[in-house]
Structure formats: C-alpha cells, structure tokens
Tab-separated table of N, CA and C in Angstrom:
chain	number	residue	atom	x	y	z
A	1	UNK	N	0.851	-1.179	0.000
A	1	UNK	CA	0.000	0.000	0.000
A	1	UNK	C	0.894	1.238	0.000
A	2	UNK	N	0.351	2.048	-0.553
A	2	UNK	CA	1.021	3.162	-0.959
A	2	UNK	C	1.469	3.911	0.040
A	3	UNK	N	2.139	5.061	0.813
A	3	UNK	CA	2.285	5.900	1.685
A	3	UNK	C	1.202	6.615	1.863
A	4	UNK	N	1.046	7.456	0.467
A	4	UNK	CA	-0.062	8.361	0.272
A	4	UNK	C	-1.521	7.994	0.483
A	5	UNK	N	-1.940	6.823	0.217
A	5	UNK	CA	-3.042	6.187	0.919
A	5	UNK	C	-3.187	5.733	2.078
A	6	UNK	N	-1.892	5.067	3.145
A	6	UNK	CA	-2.378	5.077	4.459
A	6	UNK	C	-2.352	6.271	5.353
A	7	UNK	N	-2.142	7.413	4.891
A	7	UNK	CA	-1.304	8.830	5.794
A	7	UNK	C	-2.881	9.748	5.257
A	8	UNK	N	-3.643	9.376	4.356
A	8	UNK	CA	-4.382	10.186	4.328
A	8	UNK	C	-3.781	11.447	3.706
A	9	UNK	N	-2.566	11.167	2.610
A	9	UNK	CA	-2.444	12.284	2.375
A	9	UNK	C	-2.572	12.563	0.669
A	10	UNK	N	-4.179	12.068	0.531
A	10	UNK	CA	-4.366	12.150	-0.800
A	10	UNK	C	-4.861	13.396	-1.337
A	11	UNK	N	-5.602	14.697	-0.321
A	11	UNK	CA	-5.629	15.631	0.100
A	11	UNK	C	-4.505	16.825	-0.671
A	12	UNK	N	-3.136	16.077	-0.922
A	12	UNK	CA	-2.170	17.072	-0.678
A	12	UNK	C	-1.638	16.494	-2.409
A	13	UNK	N	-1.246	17.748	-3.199
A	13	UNK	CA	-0.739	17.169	-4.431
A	13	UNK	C	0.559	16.913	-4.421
A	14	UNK	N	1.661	17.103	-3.681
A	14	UNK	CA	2.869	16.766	-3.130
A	14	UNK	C	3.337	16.022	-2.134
A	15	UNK	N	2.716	14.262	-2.323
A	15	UNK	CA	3.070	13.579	-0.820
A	15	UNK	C	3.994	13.526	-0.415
A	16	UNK	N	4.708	13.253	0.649
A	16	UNK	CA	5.775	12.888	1.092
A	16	UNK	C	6.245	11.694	0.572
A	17	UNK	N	7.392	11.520	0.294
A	17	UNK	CA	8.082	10.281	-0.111
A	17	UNK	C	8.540	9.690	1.025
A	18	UNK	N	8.310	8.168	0.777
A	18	UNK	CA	8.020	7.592	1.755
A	18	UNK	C	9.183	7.051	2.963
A	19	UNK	N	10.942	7.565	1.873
A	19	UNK	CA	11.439	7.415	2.756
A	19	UNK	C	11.611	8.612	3.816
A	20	UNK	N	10.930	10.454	3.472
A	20	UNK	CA	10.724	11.439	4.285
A	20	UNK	C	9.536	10.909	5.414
A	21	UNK	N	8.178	10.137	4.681
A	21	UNK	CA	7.462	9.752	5.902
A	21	UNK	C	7.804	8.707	7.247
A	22	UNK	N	8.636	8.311	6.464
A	22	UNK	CA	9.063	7.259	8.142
A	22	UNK	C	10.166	7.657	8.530
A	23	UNK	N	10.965	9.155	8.069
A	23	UNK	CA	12.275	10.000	8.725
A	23	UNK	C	11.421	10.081	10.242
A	24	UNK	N	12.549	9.527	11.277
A	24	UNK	CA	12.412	9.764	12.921
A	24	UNK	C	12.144	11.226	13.538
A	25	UNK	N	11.352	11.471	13.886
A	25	UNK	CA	11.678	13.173	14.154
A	25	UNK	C	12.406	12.885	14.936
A	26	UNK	N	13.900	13.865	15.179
A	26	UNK	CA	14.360	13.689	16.976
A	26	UNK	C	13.657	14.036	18.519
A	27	UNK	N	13.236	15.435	17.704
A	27	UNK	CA	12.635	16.096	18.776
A	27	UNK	C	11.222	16.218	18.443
A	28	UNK	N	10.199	16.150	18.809
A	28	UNK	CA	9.033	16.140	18.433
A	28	UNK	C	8.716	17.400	19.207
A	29	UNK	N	8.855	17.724	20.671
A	29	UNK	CA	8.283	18.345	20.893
A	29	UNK	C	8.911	20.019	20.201
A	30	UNK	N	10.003	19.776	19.830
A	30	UNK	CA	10.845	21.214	19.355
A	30	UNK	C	10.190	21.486	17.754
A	31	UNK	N	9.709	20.568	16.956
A	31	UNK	CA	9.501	20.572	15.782
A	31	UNK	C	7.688	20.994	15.774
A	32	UNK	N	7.044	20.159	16.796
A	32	UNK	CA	5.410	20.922	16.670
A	32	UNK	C	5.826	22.114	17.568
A	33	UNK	N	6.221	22.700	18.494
A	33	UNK	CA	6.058	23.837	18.336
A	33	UNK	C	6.448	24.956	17.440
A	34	UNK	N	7.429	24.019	16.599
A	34	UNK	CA	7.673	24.934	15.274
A	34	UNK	C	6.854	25.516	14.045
A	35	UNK	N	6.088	24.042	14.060
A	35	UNK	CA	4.784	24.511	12.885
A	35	UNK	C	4.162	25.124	13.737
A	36	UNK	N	3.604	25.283	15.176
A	36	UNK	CA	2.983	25.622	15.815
A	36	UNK	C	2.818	27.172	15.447
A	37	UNK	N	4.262	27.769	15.649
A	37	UNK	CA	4.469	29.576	15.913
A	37	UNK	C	4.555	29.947	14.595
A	38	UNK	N	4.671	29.051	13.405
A	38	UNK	CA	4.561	29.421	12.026
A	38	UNK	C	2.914	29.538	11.532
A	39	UNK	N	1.801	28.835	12.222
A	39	UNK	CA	1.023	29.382	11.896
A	39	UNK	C	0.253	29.423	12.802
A	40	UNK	N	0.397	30.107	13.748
A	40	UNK	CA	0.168	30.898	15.242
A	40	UNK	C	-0.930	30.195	15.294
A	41	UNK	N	-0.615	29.363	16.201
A	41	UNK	CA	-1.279	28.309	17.118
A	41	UNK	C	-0.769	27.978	18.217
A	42	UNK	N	-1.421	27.633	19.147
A	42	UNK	CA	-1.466	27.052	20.378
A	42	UNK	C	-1.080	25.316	19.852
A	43	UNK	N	0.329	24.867	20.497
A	43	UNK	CA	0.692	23.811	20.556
A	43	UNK	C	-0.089	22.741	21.452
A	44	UNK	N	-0.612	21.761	20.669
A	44	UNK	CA	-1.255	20.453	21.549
A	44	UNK	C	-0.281	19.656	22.522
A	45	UNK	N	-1.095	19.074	23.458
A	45	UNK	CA	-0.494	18.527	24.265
A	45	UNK	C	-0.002	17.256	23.125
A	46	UNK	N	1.426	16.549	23.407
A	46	UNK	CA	1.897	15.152	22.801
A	46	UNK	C	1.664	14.188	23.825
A	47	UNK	N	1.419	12.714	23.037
A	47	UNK	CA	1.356	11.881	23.823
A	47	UNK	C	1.835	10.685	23.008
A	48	UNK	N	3.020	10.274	23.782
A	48	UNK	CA	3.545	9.005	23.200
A	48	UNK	C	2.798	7.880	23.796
A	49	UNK	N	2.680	7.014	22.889
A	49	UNK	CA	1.634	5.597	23.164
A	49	UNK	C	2.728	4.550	22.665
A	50	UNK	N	3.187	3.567	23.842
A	50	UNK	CA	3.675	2.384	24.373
A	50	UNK	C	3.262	1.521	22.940
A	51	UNK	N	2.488	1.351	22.235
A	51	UNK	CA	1.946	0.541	21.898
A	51	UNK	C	1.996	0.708	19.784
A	52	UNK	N	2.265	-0.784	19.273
A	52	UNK	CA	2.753	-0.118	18.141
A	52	UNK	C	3.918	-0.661	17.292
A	53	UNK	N	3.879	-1.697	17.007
A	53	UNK	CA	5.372	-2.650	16.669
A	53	UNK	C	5.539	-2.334	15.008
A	54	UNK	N	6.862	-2.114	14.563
A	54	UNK	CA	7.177	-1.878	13.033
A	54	UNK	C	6.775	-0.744	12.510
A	55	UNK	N	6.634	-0.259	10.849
A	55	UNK	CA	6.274	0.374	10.834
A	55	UNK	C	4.536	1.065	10.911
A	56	UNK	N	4.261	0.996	12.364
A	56	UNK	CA	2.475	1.118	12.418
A	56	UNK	C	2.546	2.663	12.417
A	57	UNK	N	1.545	3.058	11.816
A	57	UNK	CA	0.751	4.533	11.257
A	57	UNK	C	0.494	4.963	12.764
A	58	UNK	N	0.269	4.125	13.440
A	58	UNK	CA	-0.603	5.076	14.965
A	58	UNK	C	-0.250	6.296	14.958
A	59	UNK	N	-1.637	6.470	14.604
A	59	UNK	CA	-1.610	8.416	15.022
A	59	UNK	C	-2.743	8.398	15.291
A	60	UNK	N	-3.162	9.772	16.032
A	60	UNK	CA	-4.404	10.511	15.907
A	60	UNK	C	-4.604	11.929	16.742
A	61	UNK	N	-5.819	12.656	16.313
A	61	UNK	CA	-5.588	13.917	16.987
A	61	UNK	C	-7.005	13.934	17.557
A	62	UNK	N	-6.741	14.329	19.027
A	62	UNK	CA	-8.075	14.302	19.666
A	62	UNK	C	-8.475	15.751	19.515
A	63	UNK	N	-9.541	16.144	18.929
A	63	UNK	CA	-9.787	17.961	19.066
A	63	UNK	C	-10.408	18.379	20.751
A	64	UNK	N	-11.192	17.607	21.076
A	64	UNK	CA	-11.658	17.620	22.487
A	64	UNK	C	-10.227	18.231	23.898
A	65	UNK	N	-9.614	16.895	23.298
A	65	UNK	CA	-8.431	17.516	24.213
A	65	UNK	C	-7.572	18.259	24.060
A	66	UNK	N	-7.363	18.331	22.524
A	66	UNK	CA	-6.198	19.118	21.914
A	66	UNK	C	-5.094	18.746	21.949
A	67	UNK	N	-4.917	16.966	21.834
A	67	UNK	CA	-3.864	15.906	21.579
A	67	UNK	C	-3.411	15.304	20.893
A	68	UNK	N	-2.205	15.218	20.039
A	68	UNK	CA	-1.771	14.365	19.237
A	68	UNK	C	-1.166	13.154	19.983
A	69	UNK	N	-1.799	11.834	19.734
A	69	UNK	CA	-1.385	10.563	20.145
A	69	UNK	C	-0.699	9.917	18.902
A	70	UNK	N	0.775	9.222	18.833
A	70	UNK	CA	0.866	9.104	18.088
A	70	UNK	C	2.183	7.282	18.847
A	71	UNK	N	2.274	6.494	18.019
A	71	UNK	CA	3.275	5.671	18.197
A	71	UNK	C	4.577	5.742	18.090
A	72	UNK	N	4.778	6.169	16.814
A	72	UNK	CA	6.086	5.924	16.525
A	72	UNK	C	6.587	7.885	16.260
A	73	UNK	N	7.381	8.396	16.264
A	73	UNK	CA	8.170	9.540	15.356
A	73	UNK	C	7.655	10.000	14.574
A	74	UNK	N	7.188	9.408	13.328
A	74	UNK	CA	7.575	9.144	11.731
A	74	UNK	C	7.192	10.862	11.415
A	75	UNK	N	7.508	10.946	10.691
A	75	UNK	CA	7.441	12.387	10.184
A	75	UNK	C	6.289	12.625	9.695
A	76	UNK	N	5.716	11.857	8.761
A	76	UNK	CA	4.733	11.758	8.203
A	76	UNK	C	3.273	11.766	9.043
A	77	UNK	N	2.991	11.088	10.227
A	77	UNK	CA	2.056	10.972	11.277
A	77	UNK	C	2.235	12.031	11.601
A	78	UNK	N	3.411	12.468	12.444
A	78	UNK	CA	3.334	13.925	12.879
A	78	UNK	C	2.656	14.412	11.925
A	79	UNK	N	3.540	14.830	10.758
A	79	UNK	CA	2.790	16.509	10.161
A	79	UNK	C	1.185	16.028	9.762
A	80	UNK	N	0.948	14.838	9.353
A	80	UNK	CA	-0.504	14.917	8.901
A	80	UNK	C	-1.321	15.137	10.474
A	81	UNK	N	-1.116	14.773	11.877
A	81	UNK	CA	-2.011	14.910	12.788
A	81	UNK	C	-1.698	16.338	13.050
A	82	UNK	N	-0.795	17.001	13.322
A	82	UNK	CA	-0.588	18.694	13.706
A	82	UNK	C	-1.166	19.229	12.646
A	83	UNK	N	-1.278	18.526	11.638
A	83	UNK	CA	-2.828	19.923	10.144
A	83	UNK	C	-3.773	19.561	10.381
A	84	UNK	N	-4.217	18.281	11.630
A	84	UNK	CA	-5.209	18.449	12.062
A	84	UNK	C	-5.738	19.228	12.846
A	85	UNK	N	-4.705	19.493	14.004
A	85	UNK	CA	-4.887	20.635	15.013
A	85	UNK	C	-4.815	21.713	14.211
A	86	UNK	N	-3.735	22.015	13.302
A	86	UNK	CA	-3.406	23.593	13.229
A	86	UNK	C	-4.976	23.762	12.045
A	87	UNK	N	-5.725	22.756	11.676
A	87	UNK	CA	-6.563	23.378	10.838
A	87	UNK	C	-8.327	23.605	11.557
A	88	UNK	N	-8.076	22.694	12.572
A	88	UNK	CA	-9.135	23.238	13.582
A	88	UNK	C	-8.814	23.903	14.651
A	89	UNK	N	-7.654	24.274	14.600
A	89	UNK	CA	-7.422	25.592	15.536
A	89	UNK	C	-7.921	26.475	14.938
A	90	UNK	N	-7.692	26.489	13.348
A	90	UNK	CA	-7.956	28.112	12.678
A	90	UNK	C	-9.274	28.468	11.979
A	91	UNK	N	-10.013	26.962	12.639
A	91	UNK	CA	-11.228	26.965	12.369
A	91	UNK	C	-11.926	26.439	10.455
A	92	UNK	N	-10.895	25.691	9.772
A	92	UNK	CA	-10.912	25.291	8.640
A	92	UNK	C	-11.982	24.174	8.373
A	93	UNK	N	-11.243	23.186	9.819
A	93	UNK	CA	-12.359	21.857	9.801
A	93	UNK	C	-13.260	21.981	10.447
A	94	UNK	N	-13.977	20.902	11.046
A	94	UNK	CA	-15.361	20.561	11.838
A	94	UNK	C	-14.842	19.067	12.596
A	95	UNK	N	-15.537	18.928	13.677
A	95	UNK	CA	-15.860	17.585	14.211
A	95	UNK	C	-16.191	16.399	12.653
A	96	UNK	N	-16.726	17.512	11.884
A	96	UNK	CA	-17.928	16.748	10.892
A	96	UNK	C	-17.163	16.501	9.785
A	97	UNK	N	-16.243	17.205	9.717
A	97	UNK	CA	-15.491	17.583	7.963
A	97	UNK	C	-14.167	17.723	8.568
A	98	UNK	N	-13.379	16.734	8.821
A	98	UNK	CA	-12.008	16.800	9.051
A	98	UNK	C	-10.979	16.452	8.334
A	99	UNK	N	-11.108	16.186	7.231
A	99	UNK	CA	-10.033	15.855	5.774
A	99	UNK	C	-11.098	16.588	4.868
A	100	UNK	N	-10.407	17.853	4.795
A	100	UNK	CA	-11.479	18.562	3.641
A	100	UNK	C	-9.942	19.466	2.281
A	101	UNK	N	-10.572	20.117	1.793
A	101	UNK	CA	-9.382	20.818	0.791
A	101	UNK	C	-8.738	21.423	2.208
A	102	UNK	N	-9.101	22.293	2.946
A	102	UNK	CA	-8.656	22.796	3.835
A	102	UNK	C	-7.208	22.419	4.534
A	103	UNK	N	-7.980	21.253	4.947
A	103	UNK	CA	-6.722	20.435	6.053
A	103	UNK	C	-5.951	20.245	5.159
A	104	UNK	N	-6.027	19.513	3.541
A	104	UNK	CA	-5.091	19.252	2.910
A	104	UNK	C	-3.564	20.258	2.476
A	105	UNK	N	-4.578	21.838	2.332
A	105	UNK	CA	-3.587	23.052	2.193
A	105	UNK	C	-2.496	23.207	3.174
A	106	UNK	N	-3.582	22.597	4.462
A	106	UNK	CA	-2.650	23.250	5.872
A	106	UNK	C	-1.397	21.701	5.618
A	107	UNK	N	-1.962	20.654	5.554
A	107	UNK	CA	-0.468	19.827	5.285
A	107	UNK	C	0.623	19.659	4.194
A	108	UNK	N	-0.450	20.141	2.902
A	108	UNK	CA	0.664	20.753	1.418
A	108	UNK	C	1.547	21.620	2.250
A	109	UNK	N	1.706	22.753	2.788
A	109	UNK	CA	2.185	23.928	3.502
A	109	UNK	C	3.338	23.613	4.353
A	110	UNK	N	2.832	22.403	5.338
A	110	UNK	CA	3.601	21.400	5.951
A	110	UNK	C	4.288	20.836	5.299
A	111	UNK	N	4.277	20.173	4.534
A	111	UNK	CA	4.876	19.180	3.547
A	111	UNK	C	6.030	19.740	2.796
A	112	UNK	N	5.686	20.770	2.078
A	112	UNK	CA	6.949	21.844	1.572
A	112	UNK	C	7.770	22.531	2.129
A	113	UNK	N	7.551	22.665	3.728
A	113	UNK	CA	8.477	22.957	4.193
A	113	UNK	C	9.554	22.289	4.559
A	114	UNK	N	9.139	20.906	4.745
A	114	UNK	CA	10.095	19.645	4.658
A	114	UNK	C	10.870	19.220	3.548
A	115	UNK	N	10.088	19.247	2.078
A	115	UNK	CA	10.655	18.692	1.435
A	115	UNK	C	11.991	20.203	0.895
C-alpha cells in the first residue's frame, strides 16, 4: 500500500516520499512547536503511546483535548495529525469535515516545508 493512501495524504498534491514519511523526528516536541508559531497556534499537548510494533501509522488527533497521540516519530504521522490541530485551531475543519481541501492546504504547507 502506498504511503499516500495510508497517511491520508491524498488531500495534498505533493506527498511525502516515503522514505521522508518514516524520517524519525528527533525532537518532536521542538519541531510541533515549530509549525505551531509558524502558523500561530497554540501547541497540543503530545502523547507518546507504548503501543505499536514496526512500521504502524498510529496516530491521531483528539480535538476535544487538543492531543496528538501518536506511536512511533515518523514524520509523516506527525505533520498529517498537527494539520489536524493547526486546521481546527484556525477553524478550517469541523468535528464533521475533518479531511477537507482545507486540512489538505494546511499539510501541502507542511509538507513543503520539509521537502
């Protein structure tokens, strides 16, 4: 299966290549507050989850709490769950509509700054 189909990042016309999506972040918490102050947002709480063998996708972003849970690093999980926050921070998505053109811009945006 493709990268671009399990990351949900069909959204974005520039996916990440897949050896950038499974690049380790070092620092996670130094890097979301980076996209964070680039598009002035309030940084979510992180939460590393124990749980998760090889390369597993575990991610997700709780909007309730304002949490990214995620398993592993991978670069790719990160930036696609933080355009979740940073796009219902700025009020783009919904509970209802959370992969819309919207979110996709806010992770194209993401995405190019990496590549």
């Amino acid at each position: 299966m493709a990268v671009s189909q399990c990351s949900g990042e069909s959204w974005v016309d520039k996916p990440l290549s897949a050896e950038k999506f499974f690049a380790i972040v070092d620092d996670v918490d130094f890097e979301v507050d980076w996209y964070c102050s680039v598009f002035n947002v309030r940084m979510p709480k992180l939460v590393r989850q124990t749980q998760g063998k090889g390369r597993s996708f575990g991610g997700s972003y709780n909007p309730k709490l304002k949490s990214i849970n995620y398993t592993k690093p991978y670069q790719g999980v990160i930036l696609h769950e933080l355009a979740h926050h940073i796009a219902r921070e700025q009020g783009l998505t919904s509970s209802h509509e959370h992969h819309n053109a919207e979110f996709g811009r806010v992770l194209q945006e993401m995405i190019d700054m990496v590549l």
